[in-house]
Coordinates of C-alpha atoms in Angstrom, one line a residue:
M1 CA 57.2 146.9 86.4
P2 CA 54.4 149.2 85.1
W3 CA 52.9 148.9 81.7
P4 CA 53.5 150.7 79.5
P5 CA 57.2 150.7 80.4
P6 CA 59.1 154.0 80.2
V7 CA 61.0 154.4 77.0
T8 CA 64.5 154.4 78.4
M9 CA 67.9 152.9 77.6
A10 CA 66.9 150.0 79.9
V11 CA 64.1 149.1 77.5
F12 CA 65.9 149.8 74.2
P13 CA 69.6 149.3 73.9
F14 CA 69.9 152.3 71.5
S15 CA 68.6 155.8 72.1
P16 CA 67.3 158.1 69.3
R17 CA 70.5 160.1 69.2
N18 CA 72.4 156.9 68.1
F19 CA 70.4 156.6 64.9
S20 CA 72.1 157.8 61.7
S21 CA 71.0 158.0 58.1
S22 CA 73.2 155.0 57.3
H23 CA 71.9 152.8 60.1
T24 CA 71.9 149.0 59.8
S25 CA 68.8 146.8 59.4
R26 CA 68.9 146.0 63.1
T27 CA 69.2 149.7 64.1
A28 CA 66.3 150.5 61.8
L29 CA 64.2 147.8 63.5
L30 CA 65.0 149.2 66.9
K31 CA 64.1 152.7 65.8
T32 CA 60.8 151.5 64.5
I33 CA 60.1 149.7 67.9
Y34 CA 61.1 152.9 69.7
L35 CA 58.7 155.1 67.7
R36 CA 55.9 152.5 67.7
T37 CA 56.1 152.0 71.4
I38 CA 55.7 155.7 72.1
H39 CA 52.6 155.5 69.9
L40 CA 51.2 152.5 71.7
Q41 CA 51.8 154.1 75.0
A42 CA 49.5 156.9 74.0
I43 CA 46.9 154.4 72.8
Y44 CA 47.2 152.5 76.1
R45 CA 46.7 155.6 78.2
R46 CA 43.7 156.7 76.2
S47 CA 42.0 153.3 76.2
G48 CA 42.8 152.4 79.8
G49 CA 44.9 149.5 78.7
T50 CA 44.3 145.9 77.6
T51 CA 46.7 143.9 79.8
G52 CA 45.1 141.0 81.6
K53 CA 45.1 140.8 85.4
M54 CA 46.5 137.8 87.1
A55 CA 44.0 135.1 87.7
Q56 CA 44.2 131.8 89.6
R57 CA 43.3 129.7 86.6
Y58 CA 45.2 126.8 85.3
V59 CA 45.8 124.6 82.3
R60 CA 44.5 121.2 83.5
S61 CA 45.4 119.1 80.5
V62 CA 46.3 119.3 76.8
G63 CA 46.1 117.3 73.6
A64 CA 47.8 117.4 70.3
Y65 CA 47.1 115.6 67.0
L66 CA 48.7 115.4 63.6
P67 CA 47.5 113.3 60.6
L68 CA 49.4 110.2 59.6
L69 CA 51.0 111.4 56.4
R70 CA 54.1 113.7 56.2
L71 CA 55.2 115.2 53.0
D72 CA 59.0 115.3 52.5
R73 CA 59.6 118.9 51.5
K74 CA 62.8 118.1 49.6
A75 CA 60.9 115.7 47.4
A76 CA 58.1 118.1 46.9
S77 CA 60.4 121.1 46.0
G78 CA 62.3 118.8 43.6
A79 CA 59.1 118.1 41.8
F80 CA 58.6 121.9 41.3
G81 CA 62.3 122.4 40.5
W82 CA 61.6 123.0 36.8
S83 CA 59.6 126.1 37.7
G84 CA 62.3 128.0 39.5
L85 CA 59.9 128.7 42.3
A86 CA 61.5 129.3 45.7
M87 CA 60.2 126.5 48.0
P88 CA 61.5 125.1 51.4
R89 CA 63.5 122.0 51.1
S90 CA 64.1 120.8 54.7
G91 CA 61.8 119.0 57.0
R92 CA 58.3 117.7 56.6
R93 CA 54.7 118.9 56.3
S94 CA 51.8 117.1 57.9
V95 CA 49.1 116.2 55.3
A96 CA 45.5 115.5 56.3
A97 CA 43.7 112.5 54.7
W98 CA 40.7 113.2 52.4
D99 CA 38.4 112.5 55.3
E100 CA 40.1 114.8 57.8
D101 CA 39.3 118.5 58.3
A102 CA 39.8 121.1 60.9
L103 CA 36.9 119.7 63.0
T104 CA 37.8 116.0 62.9
M105 CA 41.4 116.8 64.0
A106 CA 40.2 119.1 66.7
V107 CA 38.0 116.2 68.0
E108 CA 41.1 114.0 68.2
A109 CA 43.1 116.6 70.1
G110 CA 40.1 117.3 72.4
R111 CA 39.7 113.6 73.2
T112 CA 43.2 113.5 74.6
A113 CA 42.7 116.7 76.6
L114 CA 39.4 115.5 78.0
A115 CA 40.6 112.0 79.0
G116 CA 39.5 111.6 82.6
H117 CA 38.1 115.1 82.7
H118 CA 34.9 117.0 82.0
A119 CA 34.1 120.4 80.3
D120 CA 31.5 122.9 81.1
S121 CA 32.2 125.0 78.0
V122 CA 33.8 124.3 74.6
V123 CA 35.4 126.7 72.1
F124 CA 36.3 125.6 68.6
A125 CA 39.0 127.8 67.0
S126 CA 39.9 127.6 63.3
T127 CA 40.5 129.8 60.2
S128 CA 39.6 126.8 57.9
A129 CA 36.4 125.5 59.5
P130 CA 34.4 123.5 56.9
F131 CA 31.1 125.4 57.6
R132 CA 30.4 129.1 57.8
E133 CA 26.8 128.7 59.0
R134 CA 26.8 125.7 61.3
L135 CA 28.0 125.7 64.9
Q136 CA 31.0 123.3 64.7
A137 CA 31.6 123.4 68.5
N138 CA 28.2 121.7 68.7
L139 CA 29.5 118.9 66.5
L140 CA 32.7 118.8 68.6
C141 CA 30.7 118.3 71.8
E142 CA 28.6 115.5 70.3
A143 CA 31.8 113.7 69.1
L144 CA 33.3 114.1 72.5
G145 CA 30.2 112.7 74.2
L146 CA 29.5 115.9 76.2
P147 CA 25.9 116.8 77.3
R148 CA 23.8 119.2 75.2
D149 CA 23.7 121.9 77.9
V150 CA 27.4 122.7 77.5
S151 CA 28.2 126.2 76.5
V152 CA 29.7 126.3 73.0
S153 CA 31.1 128.8 70.6
D154 CA 33.2 129.0 67.4
V155 CA 36.0 131.6 67.0
A156 CA 37.9 132.5 63.8
G157 CA 39.2 135.5 61.8
S158 CA 42.8 135.2 62.8
R159 CA 45.5 132.7 63.4
R160 CA 45.7 133.8 67.0
C161 CA 42.1 132.9 67.7
G162 CA 43.2 129.8 69.5
V163 CA 45.5 131.7 71.9
S164 CA 42.9 134.4 72.3
A165 CA 40.3 131.8 73.3
L166 CA 42.9 130.2 75.7
R167 CA 43.5 133.6 77.2
Q168 CA 39.8 134.3 77.8
A169 CA 39.3 130.9 79.4
L170 CA 42.2 131.6 81.7
L171 CA 41.0 135.1 82.6
N172 CA 37.4 134.2 83.1
G173 CA 36.0 131.8 85.7
G174 CA 33.0 129.5 85.3
G175 CA 34.0 125.9 85.4
D176 CA 36.3 123.8 83.1
A177 CA 36.7 125.2 79.6
L178 CA 37.9 123.2 76.6
V179 CA 39.7 125.2 73.8
A180 CA 40.2 123.0 70.7
A181 CA 41.8 124.4 67.5
G182 CA 42.2 122.6 64.2
E183 CA 43.5 123.7 60.8
R184 CA 43.4 122.4 57.2
R185 CA 44.1 125.5 55.1
A186 CA 43.9 125.6 51.3
T187 CA 46.9 127.0 49.5
M188 CA 47.9 127.9 45.9
P189 CA 49.9 125.1 44.1
G190 CA 53.5 126.1 43.9
S191 CA 53.3 128.7 46.7
A192 CA 55.6 128.6 49.7
F193 CA 52.6 128.2 51.9
Q194 CA 51.8 124.8 50.3
L195 CA 54.9 123.4 51.9
T196 CA 55.4 125.6 55.0
W197 CA 51.8 125.2 56.3
G198 CA 50.7 121.9 57.8
D199 CA 47.5 120.3 59.0
G200 CA 46.9 119.5 62.6
A201 CA 45.1 120.3 65.9
A202 CA 45.7 120.9 69.6
A203 CA 43.5 121.4 72.6
A204 CA 43.8 122.7 76.2
L205 CA 41.4 122.2 79.2
I206 CA 41.3 125.1 81.6
G207 CA 40.1 125.0 85.2
D208 CA 40.7 126.1 88.8
D209 CA 43.6 123.8 89.3
G210 CA 46.1 121.9 87.1
C211 CA 49.6 121.8 85.8
A212 CA 50.3 125.3 84.6
R213 CA 49.1 128.6 86.3
L214 CA 48.5 131.8 84.5
L215 CA 50.9 134.5 85.8
G216 CA 50.0 137.3 83.4
S217 CA 48.9 138.2 79.9
A218 CA 48.5 141.0 77.5
C219 CA 46.8 141.7 74.2
I220 CA 47.8 144.1 71.4
N221 CA 45.4 144.5 68.5
V222 CA 46.8 145.8 65.2
D223 CA 45.3 145.6 61.7
F224 CA 48.5 144.3 60.3
V225 CA 47.9 142.4 57.1
D226 CA 50.8 140.0 56.7
V227 CA 48.5 137.4 54.9
Y228 CA 44.8 137.5 54.1
V229 CA 42.0 135.3 52.7
S230 CA 38.7 136.8 51.5
D231 CA 35.6 135.9 49.6
E232 CA 37.1 137.4 46.5
R233 CA 40.4 135.6 47.0
P234 CA 39.8 132.2 48.8
L235 CA 43.5 131.3 48.7
P236 CA 46.1 133.2 50.9
Y237 CA 47.9 136.3 49.7
A238 CA 51.0 137.3 51.5
S239 CA 52.9 140.5 52.0
E240 CA 56.7 140.9 51.6
E241 CA 58.6 138.8 54.2
R242 CA 61.1 141.4 55.3
F243 CA 58.3 144.0 55.9
V244 CA 56.4 141.4 57.9
R245 CA 59.4 140.3 59.9
E246 CA 60.4 143.8 61.0
E247 CA 56.9 145.3 61.5
A248 CA 55.4 142.3 63.3
I249 CA 58.2 142.6 66.0
A250 CA 57.7 146.3 66.5
L251 CA 53.9 146.5 66.2
A252 CA 52.8 143.4 68.0
F253 CA 55.3 141.1 69.6
V254 CA 57.4 143.4 71.7
P255 CA 54.5 145.4 73.2
A256 CA 52.5 142.3 74.0
I257 CA 55.3 140.2 75.4
E258 CA 56.8 143.0 77.5
A259 CA 53.3 143.8 78.8
A260 CA 52.6 140.2 79.6
C261 CA 55.9 139.8 81.4
A262 CA 55.3 143.0 83.4
N263 CA 51.8 141.8 84.3
A264 CA 53.3 138.5 85.4
G265 CA 56.1 140.1 87.4
V266 CA 58.9 138.3 85.6
S267 CA 61.6 139.3 83.2
A268 CA 62.1 138.0 79.7
A269 CA 65.3 136.3 80.8
E270 CA 63.4 134.2 83.3
I271 CA 61.3 132.5 80.6
A272 CA 62.5 128.9 80.3
L273 CA 60.5 127.9 77.3
A274 CA 59.0 130.0 74.5
V275 CA 56.1 129.2 72.3
V276 CA 56.0 132.1 69.8
H277 CA 54.1 131.6 66.6
E278 CA 56.1 133.4 63.9
P279 CA 54.4 134.8 60.8
V280 CA 57.6 134.3 58.9
G281 CA 61.0 132.7 59.7
G282 CA 63.5 134.8 61.6
V283 CA 61.0 136.7 63.7
Y284 CA 61.9 135.0 67.0
K285 CA 65.6 135.6 66.5
G286 CA 65.0 139.4 66.1
L287 CA 62.4 139.4 68.9
A288 CA 64.7 137.6 71.3
A289 CA 67.5 140.1 70.7
V290 CA 65.3 143.1 71.4
A291 CA 63.1 141.7 74.2
G292 CA 65.9 139.8 76.0
L293 CA 64.5 136.3 75.6
K294 CA 66.9 133.5 76.2
A295 CA 64.6 130.5 75.9
P296 CA 64.3 128.3 72.8
N297 CA 61.2 128.7 70.7
L298 CA 59.5 125.3 70.6
C299 CA 57.4 126.4 67.6
D300 CA 60.6 125.9 65.5
D301 CA 60.4 122.2 66.1
I302 CA 56.8 122.0 65.1
T303 CA 57.3 124.0 61.9
A304 CA 60.2 121.8 60.9
A305 CA 58.4 118.5 61.6
A306 CA 54.8 119.3 60.6
G307 CA 54.6 122.9 59.3
D308 CA 52.7 126.0 60.5
L309 CA 49.5 124.7 62.1
G310 CA 47.7 128.1 62.1
A311 CA 45.3 128.6 64.9
A312 CA 46.5 125.3 66.5
H313 CA 50.2 126.1 66.3
A314 CA 50.7 127.8 69.6
L315 CA 48.4 125.4 71.5
F316 CA 50.4 122.5 70.0
G317 CA 53.6 124.3 71.2
L318 CA 52.1 124.7 74.7
A319 CA 51.5 120.9 74.9
L320 CA 55.1 120.4 73.8
A321 CA 56.4 122.9 76.4
L322 CA 54.4 121.1 79.2
E323 CA 56.0 117.8 78.1
R324 CA 59.5 119.1 78.0
G325 CA 59.3 121.5 80.9
K326 CA 59.5 120.9 84.7
P327 CA 57.6 122.4 87.6
G328 CA 58.8 125.9 88.2
D329 CA 59.5 126.7 84.6
R330 CA 58.0 129.9 83.2
I331 CA 56.5 129.4 79.7
L332 CA 55.7 132.2 77.3
V333 CA 52.9 131.6 74.8
A334 CA 52.4 134.2 72.0
G335 CA 49.8 133.9 69.2
F336 CA 50.1 136.2 66.2
G337 CA 47.5 137.5 63.7
S338 CA 46.1 141.0 63.5
G339 CA 48.0 141.7 66.6
C340 CA 49.4 139.5 69.4
D341 CA 48.1 137.7 72.5
A342 CA 50.8 136.8 75.0
L343 CA 50.6 134.7 78.1
V344 CA 53.1 133.8 80.8
L345 CA 52.5 130.5 82.6
E346 CA 54.2 128.8 85.4
M347 CA 54.4 125.0 85.2
T348 CA 53.3 123.5 88.6
A349 CA 53.1 119.7 87.8
P350 CA 53.4 117.2 85.0
C351 CA 50.5 117.7 82.6
D352 CA 48.0 115.1 81.4
G353 CA 48.0 114.6 77.7
S354 CA 51.3 116.5 77.0
A355 CA 53.0 113.4 75.7
S356 CA 50.7 113.5 72.7
A357 CA 52.7 116.4 71.2
E358 CA 56.0 114.6 71.2
T359 CA 54.3 111.4 70.0
S360 CA 52.6 113.2 67.1
L361 CA 55.8 114.6 65.9
R362 CA 57.6 111.3 66.1
E363 CA 55.1 109.1 64.5
G364 CA 53.7 109.1 60.9
A365 CA 54.2 107.8 57.4
A366 CA 56.3 109.4 54.7
L367 CA 54.6 110.8 51.7
T368 CA 56.8 111.3 48.6
N369 CA 54.3 111.2 45.8
I370 CA 53.6 114.8 44.8
T371 CA 50.4 114.1 42.8
R372 CA 48.9 112.2 45.7
F373 CA 49.7 115.2 47.9
L374 CA 48.1 117.6 45.5
S375 CA 45.0 115.5 45.2
L376 CA 44.7 115.2 49.0
A377 CA 45.2 119.0 49.4
G378 CA 42.5 119.7 46.9
S379 CA 44.9 121.3 44.4
L380 CA 44.5 118.6 41.8
D381 CA 40.9 117.6 40.8
L382 CA 41.2 114.1 39.2
D383 CA 38.5 112.6 37.0
W384 CA 37.5 109.5 38.9
G385 CA 34.8 108.5 36.4
P386 CA 31.2 107.5 36.8
R387 CA 31.8 105.5 39.9
S388 CA 32.4 108.8 41.8
E389 CA 29.1 110.4 40.7
L390 CA 26.7 108.9 43.3
D391 CA 24.5 111.3 45.1
Q392 CA 25.6 111.9 48.7
K393 CA 22.6 114.0 49.8
T394 CA 21.9 113.8 53.5
A395 CA 18.4 114.7 54.8
A396 CA 18.3 117.2 57.6
S397 CA 15.5 115.1 59.2
V398 CA 17.9 112.1 59.4
L399 CA 20.6 114.2 61.1
A400 CA 18.0 115.5 63.6
R401 CA 16.9 112.0 64.5
H402 CA 20.3 110.2 64.4
G403 CA 23.0 112.8 64.4
R404 CA 23.8 112.6 68.1
D405 CA 24.3 108.8 67.9
M406 CA 26.3 109.1 64.7
H407 CA 28.6 111.8 65.9
G408 CA 29.0 110.3 69.4
F409 CA 29.1 106.7 68.1
I410 CA 26.4 105.7 70.7
G411 CA 25.0 102.2 70.5
G412 CA 22.4 100.6 72.7
R413 CA 22.3 97.8 75.3
D414 CA 19.1 95.8 75.7
A415 CA 17.7 94.3 78.9
R416 CA 19.7 91.1 78.4
G417 CA 23.0 93.0 78.1
N418 CA 23.5 92.7 74.3
V419 CA 25.2 95.8 72.7
Q420 CA 24.4 96.8 69.2
F421 CA 24.9 99.7 66.7
P422 CA 22.8 101.3 65.4
K423 CA 19.9 101.3 67.8
T424 CA 16.7 99.7 66.7
L425 CA 13.1 99.7 68.0
I426 CA 13.3 96.0 68.5
P427 CA 16.8 94.7 69.6
V428 CA 18.6 92.5 67.2
S429 CA 19.1 89.8 69.8
P430 CA 17.2 86.5 68.9
L431 CA 15.9 86.5 72.4
A432 CA 14.1 89.9 72.0
D433 CA 10.3 89.6 72.2
G434 CA 9.3 93.1 71.1
P435 CA 10.1 96.8 71.3
E436 CA 12.1 98.0 74.3
P437 CA 14.2 101.0 75.2
L438 CA 18.0 100.6 74.8
A439 CA 20.5 102.1 77.2
D440 CA 23.2 104.3 75.7
V441 CA 26.6 102.7 75.2
R442 CA 29.4 105.0 73.8
L443 CA 31.7 103.0 71.4
A444 CA 34.0 105.8 70.3
D445 CA 36.4 105.3 73.1
L446 CA 36.6 101.5 73.0
E447 CA 39.0 99.3 71.1
A448 CA 37.8 96.5 68.8
S449 CA 39.2 93.5 66.9
I450 CA 39.0 93.0 63.1
V451 CA 36.6 90.2 62.1
S452 CA 36.9 90.7 58.4
V453 CA 38.7 93.2 56.1
T454 CA 38.8 93.9 52.3
A455 CA 41.0 96.2 50.2
D456 CA 38.7 97.3 47.3
R457 CA 39.8 99.3 44.2
L458 CA 36.3 99.1 42.6
N459 CA 34.3 101.2 45.1
F460 CA 35.1 104.9 44.8
T461 CA 37.3 106.6 47.4
P462 CA 39.4 109.8 46.9
D463 CA 42.5 107.9 48.2
P464 CA 42.3 104.2 47.1
P465 CA 42.2 101.5 48.0
F466 CA 38.9 101.5 50.0
H467 CA 39.4 99.4 53.1
F468 CA 36.2 98.1 54.9
G469 CA 35.1 95.2 57.0
L470 CA 33.6 94.1 60.3
V471 CA 34.9 94.8 63.7
Q472 CA 33.8 93.4 67.1
F473 CA 34.0 95.3 70.3
D474 CA 34.9 93.6 73.6
N475 CA 31.3 94.2 74.8
G476 CA 30.0 92.1 71.9
A477 CA 28.9 94.8 69.5
R478 CA 29.7 94.1 65.8
V479 CA 29.8 97.0 63.4
S480 CA 30.6 97.3 59.7
M481 CA 33.2 100.0 59.3
E482 CA 35.7 101.7 57.1
F483 CA 39.4 101.3 57.9
R484 CA 41.7 104.3 57.8
D485 CA 45.4 105.3 58.3
I486 CA 46.6 102.2 56.5
E487 CA 49.9 102.6 54.7
G488 CA 51.4 99.5 53.3
A489 CA 50.1 96.0 54.1
T490 CA 46.4 95.4 54.8
P491 CA 45.7 94.7 58.4
Q492 CA 44.9 91.1 59.4
V493 CA 41.9 89.5 61.1
G494 CA 42.3 89.7 64.8
D495 CA 44.3 92.9 64.8
R496 CA 43.2 95.5 67.3
V497 CA 41.9 98.9 66.1
R498 CA 40.8 102.2 67.7
M499 CA 38.1 104.6 66.6
R500 CA 38.8 107.9 64.7
F501 CA 36.3 110.6 64.0
R502 CA 36.3 111.3 60.3
V503 CA 34.3 112.8 57.4
K504 CA 31.9 110.1 56.3
S505 CA 30.8 111.6 53.0
I506 CA 31.1 114.8 51.0
D507 CA 28.1 116.1 49.0
R508 CA 30.0 118.2 46.5
K509 CA 26.8 119.2 44.6
R510 CA 25.3 120.8 47.7
G511 CA 28.5 121.6 49.6
F512 CA 27.7 119.5 52.6
R513 CA 29.5 116.8 54.6
T514 CA 28.6 114.2 57.2
Y515 CA 30.7 112.7 60.0
F516 CA 31.1 109.3 61.5
W517 CA 33.7 107.1 63.1
K518 CA 36.2 104.8 61.3
A519 CA 38.6 102.1 62.5
A520 CA 42.3 102.7 62.5
P521 CA 45.4 100.7 63.8
L522 CA 46.2 101.1 67.4
E523 CA 49.8 102.0 66.7
R524 CA 51.3 104.3 64.1
P525 CA 54.7 103.7 62.5
K526 CA 57.8 105.7 63.7
L527 CA 59.1 108.3 61.2
E528 CA 62.6 107.8 60.0
E529 CA 65.1 110.4 60.9
G530 CA 65.9 112.9 58.2

């Protein structure tokens, strides 16, 4: 089927002669699509087209991550009930801890996708990255233990930047490429975004073989402002929902998806699983009616259980599709934001890391305290008193010397086999007789046992109590660490823990933050149904 398709009755169920001055909303939408597609055809012919050619590139593995806490939307909207503001009441919203941001969550998703694999290039995608002038993909590589000669880049500017990076990795050769997306977006208190958006991350590793093959793709770029954030307005401002719903379908989704299907040589009805990132609710229903899609949209499940994950949403949905799908299934992935990138994939085998999506949706801890949520989200600035006023400045020289070992959690092994962290010029072993070089030992991917633990409400932490103590790795290394993801009872001596990449400190005076690893329980609790 050629692109652009001819504007005929086969493409649109109503012809122009059927439109009347008293047409219904659906008829108006179809008329808009008809007229916009004629316009896009002209653009396509002038530009030479933007559809992607089929490439023998595959998704090799995926990873998905959600923070532990889940806000109950019903409880939250009830707290705002006095205001009369319209807020969603069903489902949950994932809530990042104070020491989680877009980068730390992308690291966790990337760890899952990279398990047993290697990457030659890394792309970090986010619209809420913590730094404007600092290459965060570089930090991502250090946290994942990748070498310094890996090609890295950051992408931003639109919620579809994750899918755009995924499409480019699938279309372009050059080794294995990791695309990791994370979001922790700020919102206005009381806005619908505060409950509909969620925090989380997802990643995909692309290579020359794997579990899902690219059949075809397309890209439609439109300066369509459904929501924006700017220097002058750092919190999101949204356009009217009905306008967004109708115009997004006509301007972006239909042209991109029909072109991707044509490029792949499949019909919309052959799609088994859809991963379509909706800007507002109801878009997929209208899109499916127009484009002939019969598949369920897995993004609905993510939105209900965790919220809209921004740049990570479609990548998370892809991981979910590869977990629920079977070989031979055709999967549609569509990312939206200032246009649409659409991909059609064929699942060829079970996918490494795909179980992390289902597990992330199923596990977590309920959060019902609205003031705690507002504090964690940065919407409520509490007065923590003098104990919170310590200077958190980090010298650039310290990061230059020790940053790689901190971000990668790299200890050292001496000539006698003793492992320690941090490294020192003279090993800490009593048998050491002078300076000696230490071999690198990565501790980030190893489990450890708790030797001691304290729950402290005197030391400052933005989310008390402050849990800290000593852990011992199976290789003998002992490290003093913070404990995170603890809801309820304090863990016990002897309990097993895993390492999580987190924000170590935030220097609010200078707007800087540092990263390190913290210990967390091996298992997360199961969320109750509801």
